[in-house]
Amino acid sequence: MVIIGLLASYVGPRFFGQIGKSEIKAARVQLDALDKALAAYRLDVGAYPSTEQGLKALVERPNDEVKWSGPYLSKAVPSDPWGRPYAYSLPGDNGHDYELSSFGKDGQRGGTDENADISVWGNGR
């Protein structure tokens, strides 16, 4: 029993550390897919969805948007790996067209390691 306890205390933290890394990788993959869908939306419509329209505009036609040729995602907009919606804002910070973010495990802006923000930005102006 002691040997099993020692093994668990050694392997457990490494195992759970890998889970955190895989969630971060999953968020980056999802953000990349959303970034590509936003680019396709912009090509068709001529602009990115407004902050109010949000990412929902990638799967449902916004009111009065005649150039919309979606859906731009094959499924519903995913939540981040921690179960929260991705944050989308137009315009983005620092002159970027938009910002798309997950606020990490803690769901708060900023942070380090698993709590760090993961973001992509649309092209600068």
JSON list of C-alpha atoms in Angstrom, two decimals:
[
{"chain": "A", "resi": 1, "resn": "MET", "atom": "CA", "xyz": [0.00, 0.00, 0.00]},
{"chain": "A", "resi": 2, "resn": "VAL", "atom": "CA", "xyz": [2.86, 2.37, 0.81]},
{"chain": "A", "resi": 3, "resn": "ILE", "atom": "CA", "xyz": [4.46, 1.70, -2.58]},
{"chain": "A", "resi": 4, "resn": "ILE", "atom": "CA", "xyz": [1.21, 2.51, -4.38]},
{"chain": "A", "resi": 5, "resn": "GLY", "atom": "CA", "xyz": [0.90, 5.71, -2.37]},
{"chain": "A", "resi": 6, "resn": "LEU", "atom": "CA", "xyz": [4.46, 6.73, -3.27]},
{"chain": "A", "resi": 7, "resn": "LEU", "atom": "CA", "xyz": [3.87, 6.00, -6.95]},
{"chain": "A", "resi": 8, "resn": "ALA", "atom": "CA", "xyz": [0.63, 7.99, -6.92]},
{"chain": "A", "resi": 9, "resn": "SER", "atom": "CA", "xyz": [2.32, 10.96, -5.26]},
{"chain": "A", "resi": 10, "resn": "TYR", "atom": "CA", "xyz": [5.01, 10.91, -7.95]},
{"chain": "A", "resi": 11, "resn": "VAL", "atom": "CA", "xyz": [2.86, 10.22, -11.02]},
{"chain": "A", "resi": 12, "resn": "GLY", "atom": "CA", "xyz": [-0.26, 12.20, -10.01]},
{"chain": "A", "resi": 13, "resn": "PRO", "atom": "CA", "xyz": [1.15, 15.75, -10.34]},
{"chain": "A", "resi": 14, "resn": "ARG", "atom": "CA", "xyz": [2.77, 14.91, -13.68]},
{"chain": "A", "resi": 15, "resn": "PHE", "atom": "CA", "xyz": [-0.45, 13.41, -14.98]},
{"chain": "A", "resi": 16, "resn": "PHE", "atom": "CA", "xyz": [-2.59, 16.38, -13.97]},
{"chain": "A", "resi": 17, "resn": "GLY", "atom": "CA", "xyz": [0.02, 18.76, -15.38]},
{"chain": "A", "resi": 18, "resn": "GLN", "atom": "CA", "xyz": [-0.40, 17.06, -18.76]},
{"chain": "A", "resi": 19, "resn": "ILE", "atom": "CA", "xyz": [-4.16, 17.52, -18.60]},
{"chain": "A", "resi": 20, "resn": "GLY", "atom": "CA", "xyz": [-3.67, 21.27, -18.16]},
{"chain": "A", "resi": 21, "resn": "LYS", "atom": "CA", "xyz": [-1.33, 21.37, -21.17]},
{"chain": "A", "resi": 22, "resn": "SER", "atom": "CA", "xyz": [-3.82, 19.47, -23.32]},
{"chain": "A", "resi": 23, "resn": "GLU", "atom": "CA", "xyz": [-6.62, 21.94, -22.42]},
{"chain": "A", "resi": 24, "resn": "ILE", "atom": "CA", "xyz": [-4.38, 24.83, -23.48]},
{"chain": "A", "resi": 25, "resn": "LYS", "atom": "CA", "xyz": [-3.60, 23.09, -26.77]},
{"chain": "A", "resi": 26, "resn": "ALA", "atom": "CA", "xyz": [-7.29, 22.39, -27.34]},
{"chain": "A", "resi": 27, "resn": "ALA", "atom": "CA", "xyz": [-8.12, 26.07, -26.76]},
{"chain": "A", "resi": 28, "resn": "ARG", "atom": "CA", "xyz": [-5.48, 27.12, -29.29]},
{"chain": "A", "resi": 29, "resn": "VAL", "atom": "CA", "xyz": [-6.86, 24.69, -31.89]},
{"chain": "A", "resi": 30, "resn": "GLN", "atom": "CA", "xyz": [-10.42, 25.95, -31.33]},
{"chain": "A", "resi": 31, "resn": "LEU", "atom": "CA", "xyz": [-9.30, 29.58, -31.51]},
{"chain": "A", "resi": 32, "resn": "ASP", "atom": "CA", "xyz": [-7.51, 28.87, -34.79]},
{"chain": "A", "resi": 33, "resn": "ALA", "atom": "CA", "xyz": [-10.68, 27.30, -36.24]},
{"chain": "A", "resi": 34, "resn": "LEU", "atom": "CA", "xyz": [-12.79, 30.26, -35.08]},
{"chain": "A", "resi": 35, "resn": "ASP", "atom": "CA", "xyz": [-10.23, 32.68, -36.54]},
{"chain": "A", "resi": 36, "resn": "LYS", "atom": "CA", "xyz": [-10.51, 30.93, -39.93]},
{"chain": "A", "resi": 37, "resn": "ALA", "atom": "CA", "xyz": [-14.30, 30.98, -39.76]},
{"chain": "A", "resi": 38, "resn": "LEU", "atom": "CA", "xyz": [-14.23, 34.72, -38.99]},
{"chain": "A", "resi": 39, "resn": "ALA", "atom": "CA", "xyz": [-11.96, 35.26, -42.02]},
{"chain": "A", "resi": 40, "resn": "ALA", "atom": "CA", "xyz": [-14.44, 33.39, -44.25]},
{"chain": "A", "resi": 41, "resn": "TYR", "atom": "CA", "xyz": [-17.32, 35.42, -42.82]},
{"chain": "A", "resi": 42, "resn": "ARG", "atom": "CA", "xyz": [-15.46, 38.65, -43.59]},
{"chain": "A", "resi": 43, "resn": "LEU", "atom": "CA", "xyz": [-14.77, 37.55, -47.17]},
{"chain": "A", "resi": 44, "resn": "ASP", "atom": "CA", "xyz": [-18.49, 36.99, -47.78]},
{"chain": "A", "resi": 45, "resn": "VAL", "atom": "CA", "xyz": [-20.01, 39.84, -45.78]},
{"chain": "A", "resi": 46, "resn": "GLY", "atom": "CA", "xyz": [-17.27, 42.45, -46.09]},
{"chain": "A", "resi": 47, "resn": "ALA", "atom": "CA", "xyz": [-16.83, 42.95, -42.33]},
{"chain": "A", "resi": 48, "resn": "TYR", "atom": "CA", "xyz": [-16.44, 40.93, -39.18]},
{"chain": "A", "resi": 49, "resn": "PRO", "atom": "CA", "xyz": [-19.49, 40.33, -36.99]},
{"chain": "A", "resi": 50, "resn": "SER", "atom": "CA", "xyz": [-20.16, 43.08, -34.47]},
{"chain": "A", "resi": 51, "resn": "THR", "atom": "CA", "xyz": [-19.51, 42.43, -30.79]},
{"chain": "A", "resi": 52, "resn": "GLU", "atom": "CA", "xyz": [-23.29, 42.25, -30.32]},
{"chain": "A", "resi": 53, "resn": "GLN", "atom": "CA", "xyz": [-23.69, 39.67, -33.09]},
{"chain": "A", "resi": 54, "resn": "GLY", "atom": "CA", "xyz": [-20.76, 37.74, -31.66]},
{"chain": "A", "resi": 55, "resn": "LEU", "atom": "CA", "xyz": [-19.63, 34.32, -32.74]},
{"chain": "A", "resi": 56, "resn": "LYS", "atom": "CA", "xyz": [-23.25, 33.24, -33.15]},
{"chain": "A", "resi": 57, "resn": "ALA", "atom": "CA", "xyz": [-23.08, 35.00, -36.54]},
{"chain": "A", "resi": 58, "resn": "LEU", "atom": "CA", "xyz": [-20.81, 32.18, -37.72]},
{"chain": "A", "resi": 59, "resn": "VAL", "atom": "CA", "xyz": [-23.65, 29.64, -37.47]},
{"chain": "A", "resi": 60, "resn": "GLU", "atom": "CA", "xyz": [-26.83, 31.73, -37.77]},
{"chain": "A", "resi": 61, "resn": "ARG", "atom": "CA", "xyz": [-27.55, 34.48, -40.27]},
{"chain": "A", "resi": 62, "resn": "PRO", "atom": "CA", "xyz": [-27.66, 37.88, -38.56]},
{"chain": "A", "resi": 63, "resn": "ASN", "atom": "CA", "xyz": [-30.78, 39.94, -39.26]},
{"chain": "A", "resi": 64, "resn": "ASP", "atom": "CA", "xyz": [-30.61, 41.89, -42.53]},
{"chain": "A", "resi": 65, "resn": "GLU", "atom": "CA", "xyz": [-27.29, 40.33, -43.62]},
{"chain": "A", "resi": 66, "resn": "VAL", "atom": "CA", "xyz": [-27.91, 39.51, -47.28]},
{"chain": "A", "resi": 67, "resn": "LYS", "atom": "CA", "xyz": [-24.33, 38.54, -48.16]},
{"chain": "A", "resi": 68, "resn": "TRP", "atom": "CA", "xyz": [-24.10, 35.88, -45.42]},
{"chain": "A", "resi": 69, "resn": "SER", "atom": "CA", "xyz": [-23.27, 32.49, -47.00]},
{"chain": "A", "resi": 70, "resn": "GLY", "atom": "CA", "xyz": [-22.77, 30.42, -43.87]},
{"chain": "A", "resi": 71, "resn": "PRO", "atom": "CA", "xyz": [-22.81, 28.58, -41.71]},
{"chain": "A", "resi": 72, "resn": "TYR", "atom": "CA", "xyz": [-19.07, 29.07, -41.30]},
{"chain": "A", "resi": 73, "resn": "LEU", "atom": "CA", "xyz": [-18.76, 26.35, -38.67]},
{"chain": "A", "resi": 74, "resn": "SER", "atom": "CA", "xyz": [-20.00, 22.80, -39.14]},
{"chain": "A", "resi": 75, "resn": "LYS", "atom": "CA", "xyz": [-21.25, 22.65, -35.53]},
{"chain": "A", "resi": 76, "resn": "ALA", "atom": "CA", "xyz": [-22.34, 25.11, -32.85]},
{"chain": "A", "resi": 77, "resn": "VAL", "atom": "CA", "xyz": [-19.78, 27.57, -31.51]},
{"chain": "A", "resi": 78, "resn": "PRO", "atom": "CA", "xyz": [-17.77, 25.56, -28.96]},
{"chain": "A", "resi": 79, "resn": "SER", "atom": "CA", "xyz": [-17.12, 26.54, -25.37]},
{"chain": "A", "resi": 80, "resn": "ASP", "atom": "CA", "xyz": [-13.50, 26.75, -24.29]},
{"chain": "A", "resi": 81, "resn": "PRO", "atom": "CA", "xyz": [-12.00, 23.60, -22.71]},
{"chain": "A", "resi": 82, "resn": "TRP", "atom": "CA", "xyz": [-13.03, 24.89, -19.27]},
{"chain": "A", "resi": 83, "resn": "GLY", "atom": "CA", "xyz": [-16.69, 25.17, -20.29]},
{"chain": "A", "resi": 84, "resn": "ARG", "atom": "CA", "xyz": [-16.89, 28.94, -20.77]},
{"chain": "A", "resi": 85, "resn": "PRO", "atom": "CA", "xyz": [-17.79, 30.87, -23.92]},
{"chain": "A", "resi": 86, "resn": "TYR", "atom": "CA", "xyz": [-14.96, 32.45, -25.87]},
{"chain": "A", "resi": 87, "resn": "ALA", "atom": "CA", "xyz": [-14.78, 36.24, -25.52]},
{"chain": "A", "resi": 88, "resn": "TYR", "atom": "CA", "xyz": [-15.12, 38.12, -28.82]},
{"chain": "A", "resi": 89, "resn": "SER", "atom": "CA", "xyz": [-14.82, 41.86, -29.27]},
{"chain": "A", "resi": 90, "resn": "LEU", "atom": "CA", "xyz": [-14.77, 44.14, -32.29]},
{"chain": "A", "resi": 91, "resn": "PRO", "atom": "CA", "xyz": [-12.58, 46.12, -32.48]},
{"chain": "A", "resi": 92, "resn": "GLY", "atom": "CA", "xyz": [-9.80, 44.36, -30.62]},
{"chain": "A", "resi": 93, "resn": "ASP", "atom": "CA", "xyz": [-7.09, 45.96, -28.53]},
{"chain": "A", "resi": 94, "resn": "ASN", "atom": "CA", "xyz": [-4.05, 47.74, -29.97]},
{"chain": "A", "resi": 95, "resn": "GLY", "atom": "CA", "xyz": [-5.50, 48.42, -33.42]},
{"chain": "A", "resi": 96, "resn": "HIS", "atom": "CA", "xyz": [-6.48, 44.83, -34.22]},
{"chain": "A", "resi": 97, "resn": "ASP", "atom": "CA", "xyz": [-9.70, 44.25, -36.09]},
{"chain": "A", "resi": 98, "resn": "TYR", "atom": "CA", "xyz": [-10.99, 41.90, -33.39]},
{"chain": "A", "resi": 99, "resn": "GLU", "atom": "CA", "xyz": [-9.92, 39.93, -30.34]},
{"chain": "A", "resi": 100, "resn": "LEU", "atom": "CA", "xyz": [-10.98, 36.38, -29.57]},
{"chain": "A", "resi": 101, "resn": "SER", "atom": "CA", "xyz": [-9.96, 34.93, -26.19]},
{"chain": "A", "resi": 102, "resn": "SER", "atom": "CA", "xyz": [-10.26, 32.26, -23.57]},
{"chain": "A", "resi": 103, "resn": "PHE", "atom": "CA", "xyz": [-9.38, 33.44, -20.08]},
{"chain": "A", "resi": 104, "resn": "GLY", "atom": "CA", "xyz": [-7.90, 30.08, -19.10]},
{"chain": "A", "resi": 105, "resn": "LYS", "atom": "CA", "xyz": [-8.76, 27.77, -16.27]},
{"chain": "A", "resi": 106, "resn": "ASP", "atom": "CA", "xyz": [-9.67, 30.53, -13.77]},
{"chain": "A", "resi": 107, "resn": "GLY", "atom": "CA", "xyz": [-11.90, 32.42, -16.24]},
{"chain": "A", "resi": 108, "resn": "GLN", "atom": "CA", "xyz": [-10.30, 35.77, -15.30]},
{"chain": "A", "resi": 109, "resn": "ARG", "atom": "CA", "xyz": [-8.21, 38.15, -17.42]},
{"chain": "A", "resi": 110, "resn": "GLY", "atom": "CA", "xyz": [-4.48, 37.73, -16.95]},
{"chain": "A", "resi": 111, "resn": "GLY", "atom": "CA", "xyz": [-2.85, 34.92, -15.06]},
{"chain": "A", "resi": 112, "resn": "THR", "atom": "CA", "xyz": [-0.03, 32.49, -15.63]},
{"chain": "A", "resi": 113, "resn": "ASP", "atom": "CA", "xyz": [0.30, 28.85, -16.64]},
{"chain": "A", "resi": 114, "resn": "GLU", "atom": "CA", "xyz": [-3.17, 27.25, -16.91]},
{"chain": "A", "resi": 115, "resn": "ASN", "atom": "CA", "xyz": [-4.81, 30.53, -15.84]},
{"chain": "A", "resi": 116, "resn": "ALA", "atom": "CA", "xyz": [-3.18, 32.57, -18.63]},
{"chain": "A", "resi": 117, "resn": "ASP", "atom": "CA", "xyz": [-5.30, 34.15, -21.37]},
{"chain": "A", "resi": 118, "resn": "ILE", "atom": "CA", "xyz": [-5.14, 32.52, -24.79]},
{"chain": "A", "resi": 119, "resn": "SER", "atom": "CA", "xyz": [-6.00, 34.93, -27.59]},
{"chain": "A", "resi": 120, "resn": "VAL", "atom": "CA", "xyz": [-5.96, 35.52, -31.32]},
{"chain": "A", "resi": 121, "resn": "TRP", "atom": "CA", "xyz": [-6.38, 38.89, -32.99]},
{"chain": "A", "resi": 122, "resn": "GLY", "atom": "CA", "xyz": [-7.69, 39.84, -36.39]},
{"chain": "A", "resi": 123, "resn": "ASN", "atom": "CA", "xyz": [-5.39, 41.67, -38.77]},
{"chain": "A", "resi": 124, "resn": "GLY", "atom": "CA", "xyz": [-4.25, 45.13, -37.77]},
{"chain": "A", "resi": 125, "resn": "ARG", "atom": "CA", "xyz": [-5.65, 48.10, -39.59]}
]
